[in-house]
XYZ file of C-alpha atoms in Angstrom:
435
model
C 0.000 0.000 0.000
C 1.644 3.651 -1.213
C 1.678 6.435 1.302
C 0.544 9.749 0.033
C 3.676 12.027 1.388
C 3.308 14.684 3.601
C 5.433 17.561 4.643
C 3.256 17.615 7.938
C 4.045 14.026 8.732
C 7.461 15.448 9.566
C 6.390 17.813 12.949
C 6.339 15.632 15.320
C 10.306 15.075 14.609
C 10.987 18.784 14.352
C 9.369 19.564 17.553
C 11.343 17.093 19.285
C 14.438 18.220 17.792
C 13.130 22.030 18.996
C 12.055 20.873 22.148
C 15.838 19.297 22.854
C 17.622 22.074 21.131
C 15.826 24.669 22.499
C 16.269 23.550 25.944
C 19.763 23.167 25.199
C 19.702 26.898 24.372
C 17.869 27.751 26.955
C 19.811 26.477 30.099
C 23.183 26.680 28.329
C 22.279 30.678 28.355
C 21.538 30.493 31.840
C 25.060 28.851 32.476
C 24.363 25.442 32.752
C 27.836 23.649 32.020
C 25.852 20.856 30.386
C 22.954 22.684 29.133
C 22.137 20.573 26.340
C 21.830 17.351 28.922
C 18.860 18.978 31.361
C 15.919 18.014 29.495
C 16.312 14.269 28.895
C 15.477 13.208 25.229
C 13.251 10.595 26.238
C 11.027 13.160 27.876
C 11.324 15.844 25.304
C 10.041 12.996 22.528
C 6.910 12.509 24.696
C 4.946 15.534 23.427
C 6.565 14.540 19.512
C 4.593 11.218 19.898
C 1.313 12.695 21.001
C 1.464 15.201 18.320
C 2.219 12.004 15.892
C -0.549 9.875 17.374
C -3.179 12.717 16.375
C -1.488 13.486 12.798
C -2.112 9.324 12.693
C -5.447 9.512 13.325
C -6.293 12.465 11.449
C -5.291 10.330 7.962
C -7.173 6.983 9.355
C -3.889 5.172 10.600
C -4.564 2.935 13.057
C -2.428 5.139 15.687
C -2.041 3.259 18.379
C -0.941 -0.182 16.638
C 0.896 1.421 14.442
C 2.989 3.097 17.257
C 3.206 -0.037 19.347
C 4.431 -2.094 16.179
C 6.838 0.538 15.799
C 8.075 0.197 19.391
C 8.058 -3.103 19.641
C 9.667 -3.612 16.069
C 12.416 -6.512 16.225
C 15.011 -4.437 15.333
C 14.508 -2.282 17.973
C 14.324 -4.757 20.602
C 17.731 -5.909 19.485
C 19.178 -3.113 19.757
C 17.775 -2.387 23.208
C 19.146 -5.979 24.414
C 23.061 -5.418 22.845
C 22.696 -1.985 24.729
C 21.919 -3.261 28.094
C 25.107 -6.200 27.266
C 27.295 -3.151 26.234
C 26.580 -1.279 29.222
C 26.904 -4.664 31.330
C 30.287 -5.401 29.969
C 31.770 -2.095 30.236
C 30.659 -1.450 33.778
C 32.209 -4.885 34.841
C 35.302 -4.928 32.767
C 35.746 -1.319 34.506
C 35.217 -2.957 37.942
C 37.727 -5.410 37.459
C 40.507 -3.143 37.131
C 40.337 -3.192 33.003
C 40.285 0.481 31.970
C 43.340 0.799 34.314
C 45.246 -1.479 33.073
C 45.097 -0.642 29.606
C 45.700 2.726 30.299
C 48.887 1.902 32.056
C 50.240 -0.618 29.772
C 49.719 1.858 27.260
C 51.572 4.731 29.218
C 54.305 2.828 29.529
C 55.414 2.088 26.233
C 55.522 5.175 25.201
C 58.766 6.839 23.549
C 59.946 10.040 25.590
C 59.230 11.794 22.290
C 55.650 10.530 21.305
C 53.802 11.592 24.075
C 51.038 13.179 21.987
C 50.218 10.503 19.905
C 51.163 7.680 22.347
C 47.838 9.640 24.615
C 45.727 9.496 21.148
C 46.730 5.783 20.811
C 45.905 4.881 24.353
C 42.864 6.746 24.410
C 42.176 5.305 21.130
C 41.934 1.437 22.830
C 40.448 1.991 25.984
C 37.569 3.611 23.865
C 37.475 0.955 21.370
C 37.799 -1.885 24.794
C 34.893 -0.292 26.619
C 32.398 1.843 24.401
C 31.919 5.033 25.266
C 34.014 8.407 24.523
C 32.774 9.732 27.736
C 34.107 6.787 29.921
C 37.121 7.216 28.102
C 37.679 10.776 28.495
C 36.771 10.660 32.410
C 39.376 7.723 32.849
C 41.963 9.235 30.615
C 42.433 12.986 30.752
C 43.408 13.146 34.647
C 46.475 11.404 33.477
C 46.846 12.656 30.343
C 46.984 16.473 32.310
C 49.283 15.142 35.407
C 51.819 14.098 32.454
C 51.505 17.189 30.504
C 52.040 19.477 33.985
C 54.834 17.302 34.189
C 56.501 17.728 30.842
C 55.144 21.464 30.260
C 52.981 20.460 27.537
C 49.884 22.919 26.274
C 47.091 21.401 27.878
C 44.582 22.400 25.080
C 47.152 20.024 22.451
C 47.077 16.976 25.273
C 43.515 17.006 26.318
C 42.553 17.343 22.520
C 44.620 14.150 22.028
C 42.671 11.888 24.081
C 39.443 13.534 22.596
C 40.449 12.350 19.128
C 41.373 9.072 20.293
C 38.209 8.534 22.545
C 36.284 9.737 19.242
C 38.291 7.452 17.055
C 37.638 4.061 19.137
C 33.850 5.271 19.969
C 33.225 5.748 16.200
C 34.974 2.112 15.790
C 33.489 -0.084 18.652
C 31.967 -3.148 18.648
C 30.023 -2.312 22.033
C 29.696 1.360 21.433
C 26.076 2.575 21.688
C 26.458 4.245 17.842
C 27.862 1.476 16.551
C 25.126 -0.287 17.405
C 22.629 2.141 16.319
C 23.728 2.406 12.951
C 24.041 -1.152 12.285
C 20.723 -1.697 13.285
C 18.785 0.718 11.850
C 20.418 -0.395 8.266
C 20.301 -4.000 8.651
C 24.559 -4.860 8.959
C 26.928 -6.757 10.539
C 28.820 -4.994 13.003
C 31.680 -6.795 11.523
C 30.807 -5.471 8.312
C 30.857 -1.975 9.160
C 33.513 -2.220 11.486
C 35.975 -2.978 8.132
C 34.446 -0.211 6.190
C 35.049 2.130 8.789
C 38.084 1.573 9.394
C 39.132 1.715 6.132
C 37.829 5.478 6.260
C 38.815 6.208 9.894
C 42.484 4.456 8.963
C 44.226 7.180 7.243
C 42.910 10.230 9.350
C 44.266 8.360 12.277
C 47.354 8.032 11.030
C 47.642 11.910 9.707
C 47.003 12.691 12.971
C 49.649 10.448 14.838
C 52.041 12.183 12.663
C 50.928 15.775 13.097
C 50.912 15.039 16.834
C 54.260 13.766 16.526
C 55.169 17.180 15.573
C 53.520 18.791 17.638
C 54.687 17.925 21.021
C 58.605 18.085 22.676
C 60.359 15.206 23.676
C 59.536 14.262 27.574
C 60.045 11.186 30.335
C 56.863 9.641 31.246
C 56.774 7.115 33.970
C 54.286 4.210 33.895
C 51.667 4.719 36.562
C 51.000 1.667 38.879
C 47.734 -0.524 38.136
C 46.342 -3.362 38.293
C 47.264 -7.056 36.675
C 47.688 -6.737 32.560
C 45.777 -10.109 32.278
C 42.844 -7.689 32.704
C 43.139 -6.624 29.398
C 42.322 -9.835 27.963
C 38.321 -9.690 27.942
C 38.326 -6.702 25.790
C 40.938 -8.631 23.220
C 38.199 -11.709 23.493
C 35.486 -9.144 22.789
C 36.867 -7.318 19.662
C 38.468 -11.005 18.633
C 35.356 -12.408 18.662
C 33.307 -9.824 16.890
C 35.475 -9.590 14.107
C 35.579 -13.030 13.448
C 32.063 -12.787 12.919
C 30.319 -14.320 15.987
C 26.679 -12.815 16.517
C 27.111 -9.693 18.674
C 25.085 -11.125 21.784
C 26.749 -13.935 22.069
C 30.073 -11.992 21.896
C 29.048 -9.739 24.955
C 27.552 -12.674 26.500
C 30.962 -14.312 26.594
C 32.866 -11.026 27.189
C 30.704 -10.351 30.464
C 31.331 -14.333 31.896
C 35.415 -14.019 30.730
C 35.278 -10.246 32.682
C 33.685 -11.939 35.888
C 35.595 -14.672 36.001
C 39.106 -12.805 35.138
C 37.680 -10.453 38.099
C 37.380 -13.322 40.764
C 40.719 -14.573 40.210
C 42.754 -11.625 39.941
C 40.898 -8.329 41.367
C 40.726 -7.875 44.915
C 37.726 -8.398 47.196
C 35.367 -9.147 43.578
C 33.321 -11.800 44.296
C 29.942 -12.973 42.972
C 27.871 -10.407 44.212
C 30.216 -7.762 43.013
C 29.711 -8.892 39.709
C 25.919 -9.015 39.943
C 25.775 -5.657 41.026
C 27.855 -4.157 38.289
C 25.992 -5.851 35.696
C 22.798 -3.706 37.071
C 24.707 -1.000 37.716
C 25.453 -1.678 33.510
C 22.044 -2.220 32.803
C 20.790 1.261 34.492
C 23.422 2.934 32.514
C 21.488 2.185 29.726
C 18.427 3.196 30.608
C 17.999 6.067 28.881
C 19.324 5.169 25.188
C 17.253 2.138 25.400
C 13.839 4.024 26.486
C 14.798 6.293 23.964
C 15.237 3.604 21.356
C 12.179 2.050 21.652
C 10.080 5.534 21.863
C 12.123 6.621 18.404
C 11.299 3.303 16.558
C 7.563 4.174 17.595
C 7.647 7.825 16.324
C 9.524 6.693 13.251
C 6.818 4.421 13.055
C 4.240 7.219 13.100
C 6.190 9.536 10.607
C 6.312 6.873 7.920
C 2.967 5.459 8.142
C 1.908 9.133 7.438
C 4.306 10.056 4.893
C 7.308 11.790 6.440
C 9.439 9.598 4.796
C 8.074 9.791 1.284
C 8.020 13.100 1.527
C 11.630 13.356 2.769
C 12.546 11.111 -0.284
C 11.225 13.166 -2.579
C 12.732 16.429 -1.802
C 16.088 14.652 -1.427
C 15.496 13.628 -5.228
C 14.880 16.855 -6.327
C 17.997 18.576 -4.716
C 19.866 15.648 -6.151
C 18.328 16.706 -9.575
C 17.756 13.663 -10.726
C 20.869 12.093 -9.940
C 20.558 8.601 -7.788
C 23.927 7.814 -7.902
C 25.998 6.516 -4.408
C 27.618 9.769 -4.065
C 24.852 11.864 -3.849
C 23.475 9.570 -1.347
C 26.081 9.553 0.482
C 26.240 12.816 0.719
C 22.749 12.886 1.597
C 22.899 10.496 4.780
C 26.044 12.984 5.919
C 24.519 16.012 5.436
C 21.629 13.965 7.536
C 23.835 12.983 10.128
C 26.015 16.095 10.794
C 22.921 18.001 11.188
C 20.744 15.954 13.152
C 23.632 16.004 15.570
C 24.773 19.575 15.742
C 20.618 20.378 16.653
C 20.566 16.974 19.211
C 24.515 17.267 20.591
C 24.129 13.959 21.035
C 25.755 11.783 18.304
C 23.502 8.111 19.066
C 19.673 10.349 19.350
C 21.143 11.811 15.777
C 21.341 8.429 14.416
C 18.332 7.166 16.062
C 16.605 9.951 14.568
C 17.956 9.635 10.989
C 18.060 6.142 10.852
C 14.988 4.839 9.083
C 15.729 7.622 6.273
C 18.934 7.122 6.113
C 18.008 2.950 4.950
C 15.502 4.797 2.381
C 17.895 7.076 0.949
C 20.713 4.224 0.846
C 18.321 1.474 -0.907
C 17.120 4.306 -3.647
C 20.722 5.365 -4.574
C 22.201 1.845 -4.336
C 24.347 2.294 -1.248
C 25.294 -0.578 0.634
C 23.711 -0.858 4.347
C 27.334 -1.379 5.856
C 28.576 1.774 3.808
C 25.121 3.814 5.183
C 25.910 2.846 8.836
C 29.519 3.298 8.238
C 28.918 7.546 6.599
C 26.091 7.594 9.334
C 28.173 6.508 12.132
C 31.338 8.882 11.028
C 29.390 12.141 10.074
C 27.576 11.902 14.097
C 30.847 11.382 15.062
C 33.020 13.999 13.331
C 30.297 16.521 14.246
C 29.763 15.272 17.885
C 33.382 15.635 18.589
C 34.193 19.360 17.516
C 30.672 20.489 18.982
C 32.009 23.110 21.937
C 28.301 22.918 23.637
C 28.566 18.411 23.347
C 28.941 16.335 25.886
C 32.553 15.232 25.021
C 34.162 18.925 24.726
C 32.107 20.395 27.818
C 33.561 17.191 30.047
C 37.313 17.336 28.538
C 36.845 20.838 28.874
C 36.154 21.030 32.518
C 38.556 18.617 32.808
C 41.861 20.360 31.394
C 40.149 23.952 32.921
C 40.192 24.736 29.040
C 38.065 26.451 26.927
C 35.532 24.389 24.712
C 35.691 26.428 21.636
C 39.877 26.131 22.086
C 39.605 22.610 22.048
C 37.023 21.722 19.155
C 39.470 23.844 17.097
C 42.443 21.472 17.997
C 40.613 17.828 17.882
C 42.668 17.320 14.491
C 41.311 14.094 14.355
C 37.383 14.712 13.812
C 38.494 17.125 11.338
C 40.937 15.088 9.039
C 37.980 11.883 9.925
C 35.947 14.635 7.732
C 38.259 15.280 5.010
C 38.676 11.370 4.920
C 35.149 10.364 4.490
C 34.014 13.147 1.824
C 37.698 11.797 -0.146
C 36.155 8.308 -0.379
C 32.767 9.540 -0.759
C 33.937 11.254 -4.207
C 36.453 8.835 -5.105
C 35.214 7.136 -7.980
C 34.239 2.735 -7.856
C 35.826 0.611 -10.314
C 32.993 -1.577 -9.469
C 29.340 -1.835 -7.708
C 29.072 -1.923 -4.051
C 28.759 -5.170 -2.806
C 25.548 -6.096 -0.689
């Protein structure tokens, strides 16, 4: 059955996006530090879904079904269940000792005169190990700072080194909460998208290991104490497993019993009911991306069945005048991405949000789902990580006792990530993109 578009299926959406944004605005102006994080997204969708609900009804779809079916969609509750196993593994593997671990082992090896990108490098795998940028940053930047004070490093060029590197594993992991929202929402593999990412993310991360390298003078830096190195292992089980192709709940499944039982035997005091604590403690991390997952799936629900969607496709087609080839697309689902993001300041809500449009404009201009997860994932990313009013830059910010807009200028990463993307977005195929 066709759907008649409809420009005013597409409200709902932007008054979420106004209600979040402008609340951002709002309390940011009043001096909130974190003024875009006050008004929880999965409150500020409620009023978005009533207002979708009566659109619904107002064309004779069956509203409430069609919202429920959208909630309850398989996909969704997928992605809901890998969340609370992300949040579960990171939150134990943290427990344990882990984080610190890598973080020392990686402070150790470095060279006197690769500071700079030894920081981006460690920050780089504890993000990719455990998930999250944020965690990252909080676990990484306190020593990142007591080593720059101690070599007389600018604290702006350290702190913006573990930023790219927390951005650069976030963007990449197997367990990170984008990662999983872009694979979902276009129907990959996570192994699938991990490759093609990091084929894109590869050579910005190297640029910027070698303008680091430049950037920084040559300084002692003494390995911190921590705890056993064995810890490390889960995480090397985790991203071993996933990228030999094992289904992605079964990989955290196995990650969270090897991080429990690696915990017992060499953490102190971590016992049973340690462990069953920290997995709750993981789940209620996740809370709120997974309410607002399943809310999303039922506005998205909502906006197609009235003809957001088709509408959306339509316009995109005539901007694209005429063209349907994979690079306009692509350029599409970035332009999607970056945006959604810069109004939300929240990188996975921007890909929640654009994800059902970003499949449609993918499958019209013959874009393969890893490739739209993949630009999806990157463009959220490259934005999210330069944004001075995000999460990320307002925590490393307060952090270092920097200024935000000072450090989403220096975050050479996000900004050579950029550069990299759009170059293999215009680089011409020899052949078509595989499915």
């Amino acid at each position: 059955m066709s759907v008649r578009p409809s420009a005013l299926a597409l409200t709902p959406l932007l008054l979420f996006l106004a209600l979040f944004f402008g609340a951002g605005l709002y309390y940011t102006a009043q001096g909130e530090a974190m003024g875009f994080y006050q008004l929880r997204a999965p409150v500020a969708i409620l009023p978005a879904l009533a207002l979708g609900v009566w659109l619904a009804r107002r064309r004779g779809v069956p509203a409430q079904q069609t919202l429920l079916q959208g909630m309850g969609d398989g996909n969704v509750m997928l992605m809901c269940l890998i969340f609370l196993l992300a949040g579960a593994f990171a939150t134990v593997s943290k427990a344990i000792g882990a984080v610190d671990a890598v973080v020392a082992l990686g402070l150790g090896a470095l060279p006197a005169g690769l500071i700079l990108p030894g920081l981006f490098l460690v920050a780089a795998f504890v993000s990719l190990s455990i998930g999250t940028s944020m965690g990252t940053l909080a676990a990484v930047v306190p020593i990142a700072l007591g080593v720059a004070d101690a070599a007389g490093l600018d604290r702006v060029l350290v702190t913006s080194a573990v930023l790219g590197g927390a951005m650069f594993g976030d963007n990449l992991s197997i367990i990170s909460d984008t990662t999983i929202a872009a694979t979902r929402s276009q129907g990959t593999e996570m192994r699938d998208k991990f490759r093609e990412n990091f084929r894109i993310a590869l050579p910005a991360a190297i640029a910027t290991i070698v303008l680091l390298a430049t950037l920084g003078d040559a300084a002692p830096v003494e390995a911190a104490d921590a705890a056993s190195p064995w810890l490390v292992l889960p995480y090397v089980v985790v991203l071993g497993l996933a990228l030999a192709g094992l289904d992605v709940v079964l990989v955290l499944g196995i990650g969270l019993v090897v991080s429990g039982v690696f915990g017992f035997v060499l953490a102190q005091e971590y016992d049973a009911v340690s462990f069953a604590g920290d997995i709750y403690v993981g789940f209620e991390s996740m809370v709120e991306i997974t309410l607002l997952s399943i809310l999303i799936g039922g506005l998205a629900a909502l906006i197609k069945a009235t003809g957001g969607l088709a509408w959306l496709a339509q316009v995109i087609a005539k901007f694209a005048r005429g063209h349907t080839g994979r690079r306009s697309g692509e350029l599409s689902i970035a332009a999607l991405a970056a945006g959604s993001d810069a109004l939300t300041a929240n990188n996975t809500v921007a890909i929640l949000v654009t994800g059902s449009l970003a499949k449609d404009i993918a499958q019209r201009h013959d874009i393969s789902p890893r490739r739209a997860a993949s630009v999806l994932d990157i463009f959220a990313c490259v934005v999210q990580g330069v944004l001075p009013y995000g999460a990320q830059i307002l925590l490393a910010a307060s952090l270092a006792a920097v200024s935000p807009l000072a450090l989403a200028g220096s975050v050479y990463y996000c900004w050579l990530l950029a550069l990299s993307a759009i170059g293999f977005m215009l680089w011409p195929r020899r052949a078509a993109p595989q499915r």
